[in-house]
PDB file of C-alpha atoms in Angstrom:
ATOM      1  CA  UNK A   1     -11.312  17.802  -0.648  1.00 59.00           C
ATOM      2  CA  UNK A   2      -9.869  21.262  -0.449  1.00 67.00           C
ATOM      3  CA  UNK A   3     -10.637  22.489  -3.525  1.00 84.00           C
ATOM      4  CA  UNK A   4     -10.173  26.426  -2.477  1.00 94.00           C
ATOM      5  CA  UNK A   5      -6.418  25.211  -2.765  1.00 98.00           C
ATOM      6  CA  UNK A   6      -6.348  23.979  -6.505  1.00 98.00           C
ATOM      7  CA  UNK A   7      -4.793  25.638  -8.934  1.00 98.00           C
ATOM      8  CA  UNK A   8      -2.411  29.182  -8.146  1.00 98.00           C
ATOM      9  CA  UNK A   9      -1.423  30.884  -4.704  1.00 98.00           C
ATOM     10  CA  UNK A  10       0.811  33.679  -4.538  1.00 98.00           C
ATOM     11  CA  UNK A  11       3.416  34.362  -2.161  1.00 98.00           C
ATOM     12  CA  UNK A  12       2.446  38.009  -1.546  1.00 98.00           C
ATOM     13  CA  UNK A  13       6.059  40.892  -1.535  1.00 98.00           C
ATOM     14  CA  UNK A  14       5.441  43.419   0.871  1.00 98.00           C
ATOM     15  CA  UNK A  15       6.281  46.431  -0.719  1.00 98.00           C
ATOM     16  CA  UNK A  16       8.695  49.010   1.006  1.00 98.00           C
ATOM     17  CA  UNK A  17       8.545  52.919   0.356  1.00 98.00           C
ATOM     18  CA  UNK A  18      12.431  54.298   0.163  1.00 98.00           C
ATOM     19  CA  UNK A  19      12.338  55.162   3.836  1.00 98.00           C
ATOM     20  CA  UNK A  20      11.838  51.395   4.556  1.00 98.00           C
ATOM     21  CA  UNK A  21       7.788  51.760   5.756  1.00 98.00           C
ATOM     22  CA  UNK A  22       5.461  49.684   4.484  1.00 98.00           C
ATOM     23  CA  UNK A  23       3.206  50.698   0.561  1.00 98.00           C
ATOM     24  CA  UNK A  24      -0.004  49.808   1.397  1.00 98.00           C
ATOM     25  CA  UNK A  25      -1.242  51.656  -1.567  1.00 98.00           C
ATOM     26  CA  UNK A  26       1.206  49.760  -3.665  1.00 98.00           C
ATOM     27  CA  UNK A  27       0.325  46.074  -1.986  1.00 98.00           C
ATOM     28  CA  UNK A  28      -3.157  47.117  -2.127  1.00 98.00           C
ATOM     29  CA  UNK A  29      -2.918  47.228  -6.108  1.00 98.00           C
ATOM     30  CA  UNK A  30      -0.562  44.050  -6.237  1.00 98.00           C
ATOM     31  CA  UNK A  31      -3.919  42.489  -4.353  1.00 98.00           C
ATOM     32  CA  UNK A  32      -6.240  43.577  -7.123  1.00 98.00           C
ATOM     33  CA  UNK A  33      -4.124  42.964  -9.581  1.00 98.00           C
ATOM     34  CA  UNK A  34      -3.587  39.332  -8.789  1.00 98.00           C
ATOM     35  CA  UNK A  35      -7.381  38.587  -8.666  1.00 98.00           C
ATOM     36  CA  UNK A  36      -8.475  40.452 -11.701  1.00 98.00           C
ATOM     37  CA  UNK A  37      -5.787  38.154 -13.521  1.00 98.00           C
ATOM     38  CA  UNK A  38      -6.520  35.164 -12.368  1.00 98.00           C
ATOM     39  CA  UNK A  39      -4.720  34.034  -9.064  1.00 98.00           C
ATOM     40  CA  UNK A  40      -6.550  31.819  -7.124  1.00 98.00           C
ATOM     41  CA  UNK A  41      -5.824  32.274  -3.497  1.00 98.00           C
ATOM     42  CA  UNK A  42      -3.628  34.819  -1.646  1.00 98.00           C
ATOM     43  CA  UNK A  43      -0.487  33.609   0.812  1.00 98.00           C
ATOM     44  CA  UNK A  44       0.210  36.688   3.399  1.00 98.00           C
ATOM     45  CA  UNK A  45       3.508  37.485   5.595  1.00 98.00           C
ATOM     46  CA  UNK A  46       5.317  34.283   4.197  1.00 95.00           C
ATOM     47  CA  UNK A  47       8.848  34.352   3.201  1.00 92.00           C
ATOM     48  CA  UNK A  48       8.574  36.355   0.182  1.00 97.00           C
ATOM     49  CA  UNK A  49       6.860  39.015   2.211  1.00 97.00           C
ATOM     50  CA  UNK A  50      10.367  39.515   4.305  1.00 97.00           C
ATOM     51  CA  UNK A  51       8.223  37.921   7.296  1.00 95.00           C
ATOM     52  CA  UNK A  52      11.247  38.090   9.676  1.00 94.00           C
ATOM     53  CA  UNK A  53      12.124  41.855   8.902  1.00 97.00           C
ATOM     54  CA  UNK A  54       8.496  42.610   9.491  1.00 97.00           C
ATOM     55  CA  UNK A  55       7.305  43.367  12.784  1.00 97.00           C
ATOM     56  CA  UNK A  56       4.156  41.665  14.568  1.00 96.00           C
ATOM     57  CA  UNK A  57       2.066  45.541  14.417  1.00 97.00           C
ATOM     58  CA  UNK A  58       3.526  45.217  10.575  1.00 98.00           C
ATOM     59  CA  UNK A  59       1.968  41.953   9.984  1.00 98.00           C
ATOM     60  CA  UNK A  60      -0.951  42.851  11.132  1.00 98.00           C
ATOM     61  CA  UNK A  61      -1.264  46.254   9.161  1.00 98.00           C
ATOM     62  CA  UNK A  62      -0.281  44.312   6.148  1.00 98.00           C
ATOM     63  CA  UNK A  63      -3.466  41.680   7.034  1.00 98.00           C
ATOM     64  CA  UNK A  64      -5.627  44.299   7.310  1.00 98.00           C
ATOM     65  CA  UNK A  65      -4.759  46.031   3.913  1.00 98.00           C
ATOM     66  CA  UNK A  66      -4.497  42.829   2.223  1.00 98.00           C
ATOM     67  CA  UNK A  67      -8.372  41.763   3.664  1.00 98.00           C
ATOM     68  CA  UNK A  68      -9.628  45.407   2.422  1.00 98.00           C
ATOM     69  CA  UNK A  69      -8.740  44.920  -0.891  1.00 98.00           C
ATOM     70  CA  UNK A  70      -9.906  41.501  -1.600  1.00 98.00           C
ATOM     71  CA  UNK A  71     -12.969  41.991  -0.314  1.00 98.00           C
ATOM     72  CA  UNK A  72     -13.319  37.724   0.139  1.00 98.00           C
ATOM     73  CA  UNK A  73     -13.093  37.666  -3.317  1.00 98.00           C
ATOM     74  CA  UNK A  74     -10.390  34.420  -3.021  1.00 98.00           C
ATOM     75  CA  UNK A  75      -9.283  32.460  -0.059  1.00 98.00           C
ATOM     76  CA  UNK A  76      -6.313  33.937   2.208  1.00 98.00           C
ATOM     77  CA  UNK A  77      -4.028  31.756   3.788  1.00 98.00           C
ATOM     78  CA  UNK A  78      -1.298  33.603   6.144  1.00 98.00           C
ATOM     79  CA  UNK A  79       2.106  32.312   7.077  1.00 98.00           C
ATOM     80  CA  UNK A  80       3.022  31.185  10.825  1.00 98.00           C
ATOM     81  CA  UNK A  81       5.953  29.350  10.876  1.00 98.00           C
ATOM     82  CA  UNK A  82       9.159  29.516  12.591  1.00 97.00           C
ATOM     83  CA  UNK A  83      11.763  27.389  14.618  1.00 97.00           C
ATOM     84  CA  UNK A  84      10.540  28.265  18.288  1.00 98.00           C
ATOM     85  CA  UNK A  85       7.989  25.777  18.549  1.00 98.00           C
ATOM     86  CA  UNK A  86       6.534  27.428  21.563  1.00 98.00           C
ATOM     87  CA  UNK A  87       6.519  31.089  19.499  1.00 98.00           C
ATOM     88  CA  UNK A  88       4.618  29.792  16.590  1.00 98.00           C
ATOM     89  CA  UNK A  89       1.628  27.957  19.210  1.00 98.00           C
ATOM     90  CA  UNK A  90       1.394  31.346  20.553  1.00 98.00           C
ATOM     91  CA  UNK A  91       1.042  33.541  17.636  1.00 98.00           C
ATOM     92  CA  UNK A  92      -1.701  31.348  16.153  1.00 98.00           C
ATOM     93  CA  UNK A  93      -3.643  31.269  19.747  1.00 98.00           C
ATOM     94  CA  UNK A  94      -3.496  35.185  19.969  1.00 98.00           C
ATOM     95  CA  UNK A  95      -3.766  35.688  15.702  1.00 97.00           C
ATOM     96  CA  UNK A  96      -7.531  36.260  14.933  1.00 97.00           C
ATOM     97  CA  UNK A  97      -7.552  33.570  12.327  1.00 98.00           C
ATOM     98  CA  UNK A  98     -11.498  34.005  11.259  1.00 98.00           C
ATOM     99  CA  UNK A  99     -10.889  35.303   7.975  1.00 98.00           C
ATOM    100  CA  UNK A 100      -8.445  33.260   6.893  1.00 98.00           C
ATOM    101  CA  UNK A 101      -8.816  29.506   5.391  1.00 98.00           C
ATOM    102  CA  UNK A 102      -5.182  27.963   6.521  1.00 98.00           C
ATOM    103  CA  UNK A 103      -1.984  28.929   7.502  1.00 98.00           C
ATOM    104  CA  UNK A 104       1.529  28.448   5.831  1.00 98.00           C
ATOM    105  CA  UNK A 105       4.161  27.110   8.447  1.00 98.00           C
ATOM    106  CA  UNK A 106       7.190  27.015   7.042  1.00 98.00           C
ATOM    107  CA  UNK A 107      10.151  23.782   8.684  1.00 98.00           C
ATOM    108  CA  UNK A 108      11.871  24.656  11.546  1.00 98.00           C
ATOM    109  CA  UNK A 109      14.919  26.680  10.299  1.00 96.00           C
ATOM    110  CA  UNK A 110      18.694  27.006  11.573  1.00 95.00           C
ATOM    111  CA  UNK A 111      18.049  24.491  14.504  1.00 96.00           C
ATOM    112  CA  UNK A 112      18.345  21.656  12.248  1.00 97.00           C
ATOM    113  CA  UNK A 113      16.074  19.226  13.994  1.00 98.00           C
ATOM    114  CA  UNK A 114      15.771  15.543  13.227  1.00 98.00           C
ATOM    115  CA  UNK A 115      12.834  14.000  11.887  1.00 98.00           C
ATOM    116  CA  UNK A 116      10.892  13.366  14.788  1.00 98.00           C
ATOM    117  CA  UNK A 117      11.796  17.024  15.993  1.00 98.00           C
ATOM    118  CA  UNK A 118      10.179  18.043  12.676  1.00 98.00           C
ATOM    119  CA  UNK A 119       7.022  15.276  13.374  1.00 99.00           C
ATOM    120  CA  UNK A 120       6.488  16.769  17.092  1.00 98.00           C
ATOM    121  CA  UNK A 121       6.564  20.465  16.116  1.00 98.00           C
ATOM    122  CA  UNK A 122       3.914  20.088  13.398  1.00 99.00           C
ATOM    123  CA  UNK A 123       2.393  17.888  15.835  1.00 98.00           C
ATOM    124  CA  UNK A 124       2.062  20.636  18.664  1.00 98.00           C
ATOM    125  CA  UNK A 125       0.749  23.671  15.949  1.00 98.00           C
ATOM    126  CA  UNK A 126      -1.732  20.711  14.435  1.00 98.00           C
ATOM    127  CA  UNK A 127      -2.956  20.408  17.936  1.00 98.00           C
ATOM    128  CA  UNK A 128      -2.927  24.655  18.482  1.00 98.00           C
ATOM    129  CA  UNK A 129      -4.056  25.432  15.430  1.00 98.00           C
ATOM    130  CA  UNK A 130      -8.740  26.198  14.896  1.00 98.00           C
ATOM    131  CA  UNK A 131      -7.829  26.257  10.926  1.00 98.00           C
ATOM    132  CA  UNK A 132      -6.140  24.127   8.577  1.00 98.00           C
ATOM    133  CA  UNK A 133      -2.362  23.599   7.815  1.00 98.00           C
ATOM    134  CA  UNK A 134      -0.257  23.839   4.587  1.00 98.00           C
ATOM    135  CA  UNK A 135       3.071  22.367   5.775  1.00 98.00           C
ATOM    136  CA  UNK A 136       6.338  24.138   4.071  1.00 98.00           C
ATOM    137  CA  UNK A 137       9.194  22.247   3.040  1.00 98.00           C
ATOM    138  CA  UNK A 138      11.918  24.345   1.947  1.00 98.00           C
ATOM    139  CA  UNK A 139      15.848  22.486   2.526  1.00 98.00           C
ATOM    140  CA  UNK A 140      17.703  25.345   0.410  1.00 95.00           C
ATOM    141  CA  UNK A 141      16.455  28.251   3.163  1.00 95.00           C
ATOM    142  CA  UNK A 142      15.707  25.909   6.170  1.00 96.00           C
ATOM    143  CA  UNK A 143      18.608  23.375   5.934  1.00 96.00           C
ATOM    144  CA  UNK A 144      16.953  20.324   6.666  1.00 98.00           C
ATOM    145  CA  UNK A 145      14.465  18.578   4.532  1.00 98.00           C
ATOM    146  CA  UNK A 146      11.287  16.832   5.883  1.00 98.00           C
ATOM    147  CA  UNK A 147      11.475  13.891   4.162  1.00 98.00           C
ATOM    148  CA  UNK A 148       8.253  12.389   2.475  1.00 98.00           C
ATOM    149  CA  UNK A 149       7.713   9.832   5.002  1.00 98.00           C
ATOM    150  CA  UNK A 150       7.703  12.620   7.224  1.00 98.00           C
ATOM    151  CA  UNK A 151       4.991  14.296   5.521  1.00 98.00           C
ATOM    152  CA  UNK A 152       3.183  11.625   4.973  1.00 98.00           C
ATOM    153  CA  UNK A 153       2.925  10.576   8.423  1.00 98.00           C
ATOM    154  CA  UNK A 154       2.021  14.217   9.690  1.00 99.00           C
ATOM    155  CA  UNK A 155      -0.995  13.658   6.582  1.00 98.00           C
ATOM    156  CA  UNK A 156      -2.469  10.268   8.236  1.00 98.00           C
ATOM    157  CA  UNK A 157      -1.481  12.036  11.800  1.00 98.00           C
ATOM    158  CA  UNK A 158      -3.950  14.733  12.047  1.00 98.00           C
ATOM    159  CA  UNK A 159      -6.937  15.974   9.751  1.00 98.00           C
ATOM    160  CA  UNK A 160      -6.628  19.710   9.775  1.00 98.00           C
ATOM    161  CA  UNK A 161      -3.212  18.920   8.155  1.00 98.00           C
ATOM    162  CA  UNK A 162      -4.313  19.273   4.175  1.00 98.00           C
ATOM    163  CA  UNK A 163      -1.475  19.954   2.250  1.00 98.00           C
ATOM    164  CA  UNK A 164       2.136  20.649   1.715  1.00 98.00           C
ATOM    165  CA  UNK A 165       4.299  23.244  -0.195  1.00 98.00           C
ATOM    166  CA  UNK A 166       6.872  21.297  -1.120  1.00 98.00           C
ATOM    167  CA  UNK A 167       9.788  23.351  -2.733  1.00 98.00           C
ATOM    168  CA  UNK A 168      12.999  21.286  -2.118  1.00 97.00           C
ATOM    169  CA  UNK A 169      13.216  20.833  -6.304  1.00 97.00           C
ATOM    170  CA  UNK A 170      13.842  17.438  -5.976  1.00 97.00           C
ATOM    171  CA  UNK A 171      11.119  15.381  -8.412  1.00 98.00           C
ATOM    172  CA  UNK A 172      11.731  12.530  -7.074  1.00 98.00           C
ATOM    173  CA  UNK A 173      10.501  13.412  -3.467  1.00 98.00           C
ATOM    174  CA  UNK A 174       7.239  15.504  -5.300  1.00 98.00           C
ATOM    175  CA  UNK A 175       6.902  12.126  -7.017  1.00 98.00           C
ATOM    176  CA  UNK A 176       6.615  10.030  -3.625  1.00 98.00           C
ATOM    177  CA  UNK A 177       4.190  12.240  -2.181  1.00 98.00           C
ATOM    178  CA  UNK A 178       2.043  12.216  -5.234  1.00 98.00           C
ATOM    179  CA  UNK A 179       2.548   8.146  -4.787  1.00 98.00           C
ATOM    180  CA  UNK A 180       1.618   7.724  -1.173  1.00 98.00           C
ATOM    181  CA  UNK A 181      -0.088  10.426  -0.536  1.00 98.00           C
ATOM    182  CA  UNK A 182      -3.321  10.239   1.758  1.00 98.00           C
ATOM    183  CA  UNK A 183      -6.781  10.918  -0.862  1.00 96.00           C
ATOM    184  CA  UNK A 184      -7.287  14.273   0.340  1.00 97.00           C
ATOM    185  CA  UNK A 185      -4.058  15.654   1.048  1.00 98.00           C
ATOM    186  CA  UNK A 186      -3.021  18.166  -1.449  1.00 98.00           C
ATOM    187  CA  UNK A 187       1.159  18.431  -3.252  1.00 98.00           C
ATOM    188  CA  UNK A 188       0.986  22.055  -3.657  1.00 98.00           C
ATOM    189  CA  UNK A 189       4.656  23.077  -5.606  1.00 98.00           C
ATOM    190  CA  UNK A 190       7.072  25.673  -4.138  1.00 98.00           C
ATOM    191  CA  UNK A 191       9.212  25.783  -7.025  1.00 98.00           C
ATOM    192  CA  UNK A 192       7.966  27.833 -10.069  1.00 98.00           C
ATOM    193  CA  UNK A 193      10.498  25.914 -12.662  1.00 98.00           C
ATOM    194  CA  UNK A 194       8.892  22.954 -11.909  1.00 98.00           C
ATOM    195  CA  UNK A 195       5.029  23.678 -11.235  1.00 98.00           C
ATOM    196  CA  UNK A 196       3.184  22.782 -14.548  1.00 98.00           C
ATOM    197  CA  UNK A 197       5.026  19.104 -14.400  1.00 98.00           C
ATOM    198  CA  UNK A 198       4.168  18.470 -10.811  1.00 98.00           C
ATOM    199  CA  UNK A 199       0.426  19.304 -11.994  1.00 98.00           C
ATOM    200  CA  UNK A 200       0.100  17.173 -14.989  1.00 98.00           C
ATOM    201  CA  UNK A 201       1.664  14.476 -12.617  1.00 98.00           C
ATOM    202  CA  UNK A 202      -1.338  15.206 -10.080  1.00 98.00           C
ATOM    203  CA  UNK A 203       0.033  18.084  -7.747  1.00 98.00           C
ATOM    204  CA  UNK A 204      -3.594  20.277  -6.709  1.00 98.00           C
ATOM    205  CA  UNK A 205      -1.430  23.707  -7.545  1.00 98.00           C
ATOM    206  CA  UNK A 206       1.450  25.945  -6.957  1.00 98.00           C
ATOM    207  CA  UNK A 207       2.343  28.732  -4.266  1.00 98.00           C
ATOM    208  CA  UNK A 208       3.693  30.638  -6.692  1.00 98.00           C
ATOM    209  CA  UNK A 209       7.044  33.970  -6.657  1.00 98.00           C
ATOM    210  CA  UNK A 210       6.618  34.964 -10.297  1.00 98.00           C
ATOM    211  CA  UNK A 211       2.896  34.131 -10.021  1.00 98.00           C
ATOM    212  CA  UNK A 212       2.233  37.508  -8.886  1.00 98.00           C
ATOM    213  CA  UNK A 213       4.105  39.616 -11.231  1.00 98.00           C
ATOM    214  CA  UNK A 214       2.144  37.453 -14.211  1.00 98.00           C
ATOM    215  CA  UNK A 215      -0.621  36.090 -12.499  1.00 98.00           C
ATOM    216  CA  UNK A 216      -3.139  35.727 -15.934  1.00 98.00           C
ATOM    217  CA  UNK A 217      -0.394  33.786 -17.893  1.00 98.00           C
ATOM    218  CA  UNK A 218       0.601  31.620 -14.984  1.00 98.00           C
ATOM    219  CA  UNK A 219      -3.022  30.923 -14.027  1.00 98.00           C
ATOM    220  CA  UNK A 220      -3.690  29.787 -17.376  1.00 98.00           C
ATOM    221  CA  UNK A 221      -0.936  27.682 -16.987  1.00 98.00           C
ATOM    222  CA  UNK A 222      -1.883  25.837 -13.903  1.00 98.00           C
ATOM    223  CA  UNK A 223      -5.241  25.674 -15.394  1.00 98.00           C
ATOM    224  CA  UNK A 224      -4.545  24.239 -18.607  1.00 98.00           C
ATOM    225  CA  UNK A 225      -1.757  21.633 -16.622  1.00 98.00           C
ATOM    226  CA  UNK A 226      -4.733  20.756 -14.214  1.00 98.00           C
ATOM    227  CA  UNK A 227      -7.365  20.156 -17.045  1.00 98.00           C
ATOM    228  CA  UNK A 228      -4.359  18.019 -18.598  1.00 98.00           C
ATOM    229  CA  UNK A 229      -3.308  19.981 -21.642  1.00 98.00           C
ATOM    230  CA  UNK A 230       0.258  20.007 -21.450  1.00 98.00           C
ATOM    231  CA  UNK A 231       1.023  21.049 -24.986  1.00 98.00           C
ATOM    232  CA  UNK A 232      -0.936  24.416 -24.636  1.00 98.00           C
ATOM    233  CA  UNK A 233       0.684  24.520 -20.585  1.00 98.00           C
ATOM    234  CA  UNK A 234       3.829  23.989 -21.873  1.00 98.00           C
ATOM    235  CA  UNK A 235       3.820  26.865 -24.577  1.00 98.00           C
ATOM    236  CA  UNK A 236       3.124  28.925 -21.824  1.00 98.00           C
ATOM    237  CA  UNK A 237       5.904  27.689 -19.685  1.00 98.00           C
ATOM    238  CA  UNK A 238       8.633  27.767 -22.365  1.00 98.00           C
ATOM    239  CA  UNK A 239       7.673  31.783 -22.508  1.00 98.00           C
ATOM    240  CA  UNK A 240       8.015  32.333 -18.753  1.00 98.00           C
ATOM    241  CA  UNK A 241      11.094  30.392 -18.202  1.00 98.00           C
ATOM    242  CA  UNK A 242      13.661  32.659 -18.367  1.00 98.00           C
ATOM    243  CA  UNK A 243      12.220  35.330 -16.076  1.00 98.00           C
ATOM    244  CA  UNK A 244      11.467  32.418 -13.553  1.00 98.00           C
ATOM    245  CA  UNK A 245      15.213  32.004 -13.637  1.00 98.00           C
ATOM    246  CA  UNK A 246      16.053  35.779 -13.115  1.00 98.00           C
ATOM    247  CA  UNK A 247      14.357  36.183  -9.816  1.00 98.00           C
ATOM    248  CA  UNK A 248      15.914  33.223  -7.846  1.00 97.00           C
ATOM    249  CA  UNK A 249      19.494  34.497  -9.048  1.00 97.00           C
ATOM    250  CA  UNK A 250      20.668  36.676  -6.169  1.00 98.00           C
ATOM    251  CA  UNK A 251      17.890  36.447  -3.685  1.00 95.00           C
ATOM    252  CA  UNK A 252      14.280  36.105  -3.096  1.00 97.00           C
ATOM    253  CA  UNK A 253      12.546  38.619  -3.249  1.00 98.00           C
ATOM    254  CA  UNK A 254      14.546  41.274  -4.333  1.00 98.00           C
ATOM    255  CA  UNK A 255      14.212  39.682  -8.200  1.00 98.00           C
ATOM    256  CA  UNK A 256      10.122  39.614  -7.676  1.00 98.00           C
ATOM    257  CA  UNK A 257      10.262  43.110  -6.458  1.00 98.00           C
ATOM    258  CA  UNK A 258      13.126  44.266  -9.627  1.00 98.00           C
ATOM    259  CA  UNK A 259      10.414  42.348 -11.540  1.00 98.00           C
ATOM    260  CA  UNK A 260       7.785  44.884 -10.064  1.00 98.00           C
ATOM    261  CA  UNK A 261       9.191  48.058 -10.531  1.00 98.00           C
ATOM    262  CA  UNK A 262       9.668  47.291 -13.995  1.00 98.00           C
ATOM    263  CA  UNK A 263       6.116  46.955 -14.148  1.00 98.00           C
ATOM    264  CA  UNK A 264       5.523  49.901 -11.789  1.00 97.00           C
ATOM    265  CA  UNK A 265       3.398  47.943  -9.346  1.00 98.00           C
ATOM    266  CA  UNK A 266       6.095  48.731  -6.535  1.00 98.00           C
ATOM    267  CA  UNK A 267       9.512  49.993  -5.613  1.00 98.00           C
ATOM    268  CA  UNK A 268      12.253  47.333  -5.725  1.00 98.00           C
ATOM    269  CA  UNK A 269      12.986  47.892  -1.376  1.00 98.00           C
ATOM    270  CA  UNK A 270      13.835  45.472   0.418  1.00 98.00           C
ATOM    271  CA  UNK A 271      15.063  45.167   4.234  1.00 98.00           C
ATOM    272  CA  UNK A 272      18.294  44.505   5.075  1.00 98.00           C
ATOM    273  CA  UNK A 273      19.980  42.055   5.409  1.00 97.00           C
ATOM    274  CA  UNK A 274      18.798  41.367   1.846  1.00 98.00           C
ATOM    275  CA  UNK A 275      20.329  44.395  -0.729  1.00 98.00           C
ATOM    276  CA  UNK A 276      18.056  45.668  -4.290  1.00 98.00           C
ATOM    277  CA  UNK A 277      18.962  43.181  -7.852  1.00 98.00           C
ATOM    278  CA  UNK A 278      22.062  44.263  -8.792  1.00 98.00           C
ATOM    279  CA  UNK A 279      22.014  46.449 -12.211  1.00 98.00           C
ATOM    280  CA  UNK A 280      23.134  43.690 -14.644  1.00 98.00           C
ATOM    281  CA  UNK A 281      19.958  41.507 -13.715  1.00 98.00           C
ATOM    282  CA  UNK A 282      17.833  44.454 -13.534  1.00 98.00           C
ATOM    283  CA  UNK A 283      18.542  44.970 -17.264  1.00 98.00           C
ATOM    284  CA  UNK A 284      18.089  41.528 -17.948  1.00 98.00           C
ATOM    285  CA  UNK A 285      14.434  41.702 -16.191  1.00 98.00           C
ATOM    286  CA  UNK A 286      13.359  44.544 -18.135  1.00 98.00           C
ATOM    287  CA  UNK A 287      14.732  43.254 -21.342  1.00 98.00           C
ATOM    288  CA  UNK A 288      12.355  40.448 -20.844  1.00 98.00           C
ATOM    289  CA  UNK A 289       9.739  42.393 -20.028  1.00 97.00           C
ATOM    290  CA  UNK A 290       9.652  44.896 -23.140  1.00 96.00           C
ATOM    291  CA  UNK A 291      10.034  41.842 -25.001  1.00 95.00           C
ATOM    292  CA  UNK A 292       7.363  39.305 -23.511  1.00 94.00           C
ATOM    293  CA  UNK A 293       3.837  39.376 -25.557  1.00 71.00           C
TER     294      UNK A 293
END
């Protein structure tokens, strides 16, 4: 049982100085911050960190400030992913994977492929791949959904294939997984709104947005939902709720990032084709802030 994966991930930002370059001093607190609060394992260069504005010399600065700061402190888990099958196979063979514990690979975006396309291309990184896999499903970005029995077949198919991020926000499909699942294979949730639920229903976790920006209350969370309190998971929940709604309004993540500079942690850059919050949900993001206790 992967057990490194229980409980919260965070899908890192990568923070942007005004002239577009990458913070590292400003990533490199976001790091510490996370694990002094709480957050369990650490999710590099996936979608949230503007992994297709970033380039491959980028990523690999970004790795290398990321690994400084936590010091192996918590598992890492970077994302490969992509819809060029043949792309993806080659960044993982020349990627020095050693000090990381699994990577992310997101569906096959834009090229829409059926089922089995889905089945093979998982199929060909499983076989590429010297670590483990956390498969991502997300239908709102990719357009097509890998549907459970999909999952679940890529599960029984091939052992270094442990888990899924599932963020389609559909309960129902979380709910087959949990149903049919393989033993070992972890439900990780993609969708912050509803995380604590999919845990008290037997999900190992969440890869988490707002995670980062309030790692200690949303570890706590998890926590409590995974030792089965839901009342005292819930409370916590109810208070976070609004803010989880804020940054998914206009785009991800220019709402985690509004969410940061609020909390000076980082400017609120991002790279086009994605544009800053707008002002009205920047006030509404600091208004929650000043008030939240």
């Amino acid at each position: 049982m992967n057990s490194k994966f229980f409980g919260t991930g965070v899908a890192l930002v990568t923070p942007f100085n005004p002239d577009l370059s990458i913070d590292h001093d400003a990533l490199a607190n976001i790091v510490n911050f996370n694990i002094n609060n709480g957050t369990d394992y650490l999710v590099i260069c996936g979608t949230t960190g503007e992994s297709v504005t970033i380039s491959q010399q980028e990523k690999k600065d970004v790795i290398a400030t990321i690994s400084k700061a936590n010091k192996g402190r918590v598992p890492m888990v970077l994302g490969i992913g992509g819809n060029n099958t043949a792309n993806v196979i080659e960044e993982i063979k020349t990627t020095d994977l050693s000090i990381f514990d699994a990577i992310l690979s997101v569906s096959p975006y834009y090229s829409k492929p059926t089922q089995e396309g889905i089945y093979q291309h998982f199929k060909a990184i499983s076989k590429a791949s010297p670590i483990d896999i956390i498969l991502y499903n997300v239908p709102g970005r990719t357009s097509k959904n890998i549907e459970s029995e999909t999952t679940l077949r890529l599960a029984n198919d091939f052992e270094n294939i442990i888990a899924v991020k599932e963020a389609g926000n559909n309960v129902s499909q979380y709910l087959k997984l949990l149903k049919n699942k393989p033993k070992d294979f972890l439900i990780i949730s993609g969708d912050d709104d509803l995380a604590l639920g999919i845990v008290l229903a037997g999900g190992a976790g969440v890869i988490s947005v707002i995670g980062q920006a309030f790692p200690k209350e949303f570890s706590d969370m998890i926590r409590l939902g995974l030792q089965g309190d839901a009342k005292k998971a819930y409370h916590i929940h109810f208070k976070l709720m609004d803010v989880i709604g804020y940054i998914f309004e206009e785009n991800n993540p220019a709402g985690i990032k509004a969410v940061f500079e609020a909390l000076n942690l980082c400017k609120d850059t991002v790279r086009l084709p994605l544009v800053p919050a707008s002002n009205p949900l920047k006030e509404k993001i600091k208004d929650f802030i000043n008030q939240f206790n």
